[in-house]
Tab-separated table of C-alpha atoms in Angstrom:
chain	number	residue	atom	x	y	z
A	1	UNK	CA	0.101	-0.120	-0.147
A	2	UNK	CA	1.595	3.195	-0.720
A	3	UNK	CA	2.357	5.913	1.663
A	4	UNK	CA	0.212	8.618	2.672
A	5	UNK	CA	1.321	12.157	2.499
A	6	UNK	CA	-0.090	15.582	3.876
A	7	UNK	CA	1.161	18.411	2.082
A	8	UNK	CA	0.254	21.731	3.244
A	9	UNK	CA	1.739	24.440	1.574
A	10	UNK	CA	-0.203	27.756	0.429
A	11	UNK	CA	2.081	29.019	-2.563
A	12	UNK	CA	0.063	26.396	-5.792
A	13	UNK	CA	2.969	26.446	-7.577
A	14	UNK	CA	5.534	25.275	-4.113
A	15	UNK	CA	2.783	22.392	-3.816
A	16	UNK	CA	2.089	20.868	-7.204
A	17	UNK	CA	6.223	20.867	-7.622
A	18	UNK	CA	5.950	18.568	-4.055
A	19	UNK	CA	2.579	16.834	-4.727
A	20	UNK	CA	3.759	15.748	-8.357
A	21	UNK	CA	7.573	14.996	-7.150
A	22	UNK	CA	6.256	12.776	-4.198
A	23	UNK	CA	3.659	10.932	-6.467
A	24	UNK	CA	6.147	10.150	-9.249
A	25	UNK	CA	8.045	8.651	-6.163
A	26	UNK	CA	4.901	6.346	-5.179
A	27	UNK	CA	3.521	7.799	-2.823
A	28	UNK	CA	-0.517	8.714	-2.435
A	29	UNK	CA	-0.453	12.958	-1.366
A	30	UNK	CA	-2.970	15.084	-0.145
A	31	UNK	CA	-2.719	18.310	-1.006
A	32	UNK	CA	-4.395	21.358	0.910
A	33	UNK	CA	-3.097	24.995	0.815
A	34	UNK	CA	-4.701	26.632	4.616
A	35	UNK	CA	-4.650	25.446	8.533
A	36	UNK	CA	-8.524	25.212	8.309
A	37	UNK	CA	-9.086	22.869	5.438
A	38	UNK	CA	-6.169	20.501	6.345
A	39	UNK	CA	-7.180	20.016	9.642
A	40	UNK	CA	-11.018	19.337	9.233
A	41	UNK	CA	-9.764	16.559	6.798
A	42	UNK	CA	-6.910	15.820	8.707
A	43	UNK	CA	-8.351	15.313	12.194
A	44	UNK	CA	-10.312	12.531	11.008
A	45	UNK	CA	-7.886	10.273	9.212
A	46	UNK	CA	-3.970	10.905	9.866
A	47	UNK	CA	-1.693	10.417	7.299
A	48	UNK	CA	1.673	8.679	7.398
A	49	UNK	CA	3.406	11.990	7.083
A	50	UNK	CA	3.111	15.940	7.390
A	51	UNK	CA	5.125	18.342	5.399
A	52	UNK	CA	3.821	21.355	6.595
A	53	UNK	CA	5.034	24.928	5.502
A	54	UNK	CA	5.390	27.443	8.362
A	55	UNK	CA	3.649	30.293	7.306
A	56	UNK	CA	0.318	29.580	5.562
A	57	UNK	CA	-1.890	32.468	4.056
A	58	UNK	CA	-3.087	35.216	6.241
A	59	UNK	CA	-1.021	33.191	9.220
A	60	UNK	CA	2.251	33.367	9.725
A	61	UNK	CA	3.104	31.124	11.790
A	62	UNK	CA	-0.028	28.708	10.658
A	63	UNK	CA	1.822	25.447	10.407
A	64	UNK	CA	3.416	25.841	13.893
A	65	UNK	CA	-0.957	25.742	15.070
A	66	UNK	CA	-1.375	22.667	12.963
A	67	UNK	CA	1.830	20.675	14.556
A	68	UNK	CA	0.036	21.349	18.299
A	69	UNK	CA	-3.118	20.121	17.013
A	70	UNK	CA	-1.759	17.073	15.000
A	71	UNK	CA	0.925	15.957	17.562
A	72	UNK	CA	-2.079	16.239	20.150
A	73	UNK	CA	-4.198	13.826	18.152
A	74	UNK	CA	-0.498	11.505	17.468
A	75	UNK	CA	2.638	11.552	19.559
A	76	UNK	CA	4.548	9.766	16.883
A	77	UNK	CA	3.144	10.880	13.221
A	78	UNK	CA	6.191	12.184	11.780
A	79	UNK	CA	6.492	15.584	11.228
A	80	UNK	CA	8.379	17.787	8.832
A	81	UNK	CA	7.825	22.132	8.790
A	82	UNK	CA	9.271	23.365	5.659
A	83	UNK	CA	9.703	27.055	5.136
A	84	UNK	CA	12.051	29.649	3.545
A	85	UNK	CA	12.507	30.923	6.527
A	86	UNK	CA	16.344	29.956	7.479
A	87	UNK	CA	16.052	30.909	11.095
A	88	UNK	CA	16.960	29.194	14.377
A	89	UNK	CA	14.530	30.592	16.120
A	90	UNK	CA	12.036	29.046	13.984
A	91	UNK	CA	13.676	25.367	14.098
A	92	UNK	CA	14.041	25.993	17.636
A	93	UNK	CA	10.786	27.207	18.222
A	94	UNK	CA	9.340	24.163	15.536
A	95	UNK	CA	10.958	21.158	17.405
A	96	UNK	CA	9.881	22.169	20.262
A	97	UNK	CA	5.950	22.381	19.028
A	98	UNK	CA	6.802	18.852	18.282
A	99	UNK	CA	8.357	18.472	14.909
A	100	UNK	CA	10.384	16.125	13.929
A	101	UNK	CA	12.431	17.591	11.317
A	102	UNK	CA	12.558	21.469	10.074
A	103	UNK	CA	14.214	21.939	5.788
A	104	UNK	CA	13.788	24.988	4.198
A	105	UNK	CA	12.438	26.135	0.871
A	106	UNK	CA	15.919	25.500	-1.565
A	107	UNK	CA	16.962	22.522	-0.050
A	108	UNK	CA	17.027	19.469	-3.154
A	109	UNK	CA	14.219	17.131	-3.610
A	110	UNK	CA	16.455	14.082	-3.181
A	111	UNK	CA	17.759	15.487	0.205
A	112	UNK	CA	13.896	15.960	1.223
A	113	UNK	CA	12.906	12.179	-0.217
A	114	UNK	CA	15.337	10.715	2.319
A	115	UNK	CA	14.791	12.795	5.176
A	116	UNK	CA	11.136	11.461	4.264
A	117	UNK	CA	12.235	7.593	3.854
A	118	UNK	CA	13.951	7.550	7.198
A	119	UNK	CA	10.892	9.252	9.065
A	120	UNK	CA	8.651	6.983	7.419
A	121	UNK	CA	11.386	3.780	8.248
A	122	UNK	CA	11.717	4.754	11.597
A	123	UNK	CA	7.178	5.016	11.937
A	124	UNK	CA	7.765	1.067	10.427
A	125	UNK	CA	10.570	0.299	12.932
A	126	UNK	CA	8.424	1.510	15.877
A	127	UNK	CA	5.261	-0.173	14.732
A	128	UNK	CA	6.738	-3.223	14.686
A	129	UNK	CA	8.778	-2.924	18.349
A	130	UNK	CA	4.979	-2.882	19.853
A	131	UNK	CA	4.780	-5.933	18.976
A	132	UNK	CA	7.837	-7.475	20.810
A	133	UNK	CA	8.447	-8.153	24.938
A	134	UNK	CA	7.818	-5.309	26.737
A	135	UNK	CA	12.190	-3.307	27.237
A	136	UNK	CA	12.710	-1.337	30.264
A	137	UNK	CA	15.693	0.475	30.636
A	138	UNK	CA	16.486	1.440	33.802
A	139	UNK	CA	19.570	3.913	34.887
A	140	UNK	CA	19.619	4.934	38.582
A	141	UNK	CA	16.927	8.053	38.767
A	142	UNK	CA	15.652	7.577	34.825
A	143	UNK	CA	13.695	4.673	33.648
A	144	UNK	CA	12.994	4.673	29.843
A	145	UNK	CA	9.603	2.346	28.298
A	146	UNK	CA	10.476	1.798	24.944
A	147	UNK	CA	6.897	-0.010	24.306
A	148	UNK	CA	4.951	2.575	26.210
A	149	UNK	CA	7.927	5.388	24.985
A	150	UNK	CA	7.325	6.712	28.374
A	151	UNK	CA	10.412	7.981	30.612
A	152	UNK	CA	10.415	9.386	34.068
A	153	UNK	CA	13.382	10.809	36.434
A	154	UNK	CA	12.907	10.193	39.643
A	155	UNK	CA	9.550	8.928	39.057
A	156	UNK	CA	8.534	12.718	37.245
A	157	UNK	CA	7.059	11.916	34.078
A	158	UNK	CA	8.915	13.807	30.918
A	159	UNK	CA	7.548	14.504	27.717
A	160	UNK	CA	9.640	13.702	24.713
A	161	UNK	CA	9.006	14.015	20.804
A	162	UNK	CA	9.507	11.033	19.167
A	163	UNK	CA	13.077	12.104	17.598
A	164	UNK	CA	14.000	13.354	21.367
A	165	UNK	CA	13.298	9.686	22.968
A	166	UNK	CA	15.012	7.986	20.659
A	167	UNK	CA	18.423	10.027	21.004
A	168	UNK	CA	17.739	9.915	25.363
A	169	UNK	CA	17.620	6.046	24.175
A	170	UNK	CA	20.721	5.729	22.534
A	171	UNK	CA	22.581	7.765	24.933
A	172	UNK	CA	21.220	6.027	28.571
A	173	UNK	CA	22.079	2.147	26.573
A	174	UNK	CA	25.868	2.853	27.004
A	175	UNK	CA	26.539	5.454	29.677
A	176	UNK	CA	29.823	6.901	29.660
A	177	UNK	CA	30.251	6.172	25.203
A	178	UNK	CA	30.295	9.063	23.512
A	179	UNK	CA	27.682	9.189	20.654
A	180	UNK	CA	28.074	11.536	17.545
A	181	UNK	CA	25.954	13.727	16.006
A	182	UNK	CA	25.255	10.747	12.700
A	183	UNK	CA	24.848	8.131	15.453
A	184	UNK	CA	22.099	9.920	17.439
A	185	UNK	CA	20.452	10.583	14.059
A	186	UNK	CA	20.831	6.628	13.261
A	187	UNK	CA	18.680	5.862	16.485
A	188	UNK	CA	16.417	7.822	16.080
A	189	UNK	CA	15.733	6.743	12.499
A	190	UNK	CA	15.968	10.345	10.977
A	191	UNK	CA	18.579	13.068	9.074
A	192	UNK	CA	19.168	15.510	10.502
A	193	UNK	CA	21.820	18.826	10.255
A	194	UNK	CA	24.092	18.602	12.800
A	195	UNK	CA	22.337	22.103	14.430
A	196	UNK	CA	19.466	20.084	14.374
A	197	UNK	CA	20.796	17.318	16.113
A	198	UNK	CA	22.224	20.152	18.963
A	199	UNK	CA	19.004	21.627	18.671
A	200	UNK	CA	17.168	18.492	20.182
A	201	UNK	CA	19.837	17.651	22.807
A	202	UNK	CA	19.405	21.121	24.096
A	203	UNK	CA	15.536	20.528	23.920
A	204	UNK	CA	16.116	17.208	26.586
A	205	UNK	CA	18.665	19.078	28.672
A	206	UNK	CA	16.017	21.423	29.397
A	207	UNK	CA	12.848	19.200	29.568
A	208	UNK	CA	15.106	17.439	32.129
A	209	UNK	CA	16.066	20.738	33.902
A	210	UNK	CA	12.384	21.476	34.148
A	211	UNK	CA	12.015	18.958	36.944
A	212	UNK	CA	15.499	18.775	38.259
A	213	UNK	CA	17.707	22.092	38.031
A	214	UNK	CA	20.675	20.112	38.911
A	215	UNK	CA	20.323	17.362	35.846
A	216	UNK	CA	23.648	16.670	34.354
A	217	UNK	CA	22.829	13.312	33.105
A	218	UNK	CA	23.574	14.636	29.512
A	219	UNK	CA	27.707	15.481	28.851
A	220	UNK	CA	28.624	16.969	25.435
A	221	UNK	CA	32.534	15.812	24.384
A	222	UNK	CA	33.186	18.587	22.813
A	223	UNK	CA	34.142	17.737	18.513
A	224	UNK	CA	32.782	14.633	19.164
A	225	UNK	CA	29.153	14.189	20.445
A	226	UNK	CA	27.588	13.664	23.230
A	227	UNK	CA	26.992	10.787	26.699
A	228	UNK	CA	24.708	9.651	29.453
A	229	UNK	CA	26.837	10.841	32.597
A	230	UNK	CA	27.668	7.496	34.177
A	231	UNK	CA	27.457	8.543	37.440
A	232	UNK	CA	24.047	8.967	36.928
A	233	UNK	CA	23.946	4.946	36.112
């Protein structure tokens, strides 16, 4: 069965170009020009992945709002932001709202296709993982349930995105061992640039710090990557 992608883009030429390109690659595409029309349909039946422009018509941040709405229905739906804005502020804001990736419109179709493929592969892997016996990883004050995709620190739950969850899972698997940005991308089954990986790590840290101001579980190995603090295990 063809994978179903939802494309929400207000510029007709760009929307048609992406729709044609993805259809040639064998996807089923539902295209929308604004947030409200997309939401009316997608809230009834979610796609396999959503590609959302940040600015939609007269809503400069309509894509962010739609992302929040979709994330309220599914914590695992792959979401990619597509925008003409190449801004760290936009990127961090989009990731905070639960997007899995963030790309600019000047990115090649081949690169975007690679990111879509990686996120869909991750979704399939997650569906398969649900069929296996429950896996729980305990590292001192941390408890990570792979099947339920839940995390607690001192028995207090943390709300992580799917990408953040798998990156953290990779770090805690082998405390003290450095994980490069590429390895963290592989663990999350996605394709990201280094700055986006860094933004995800910052978001994970900030969520721990919100419940524990002394949190030091994730350490930076400068020029190499990140590791889980063995003392927390």
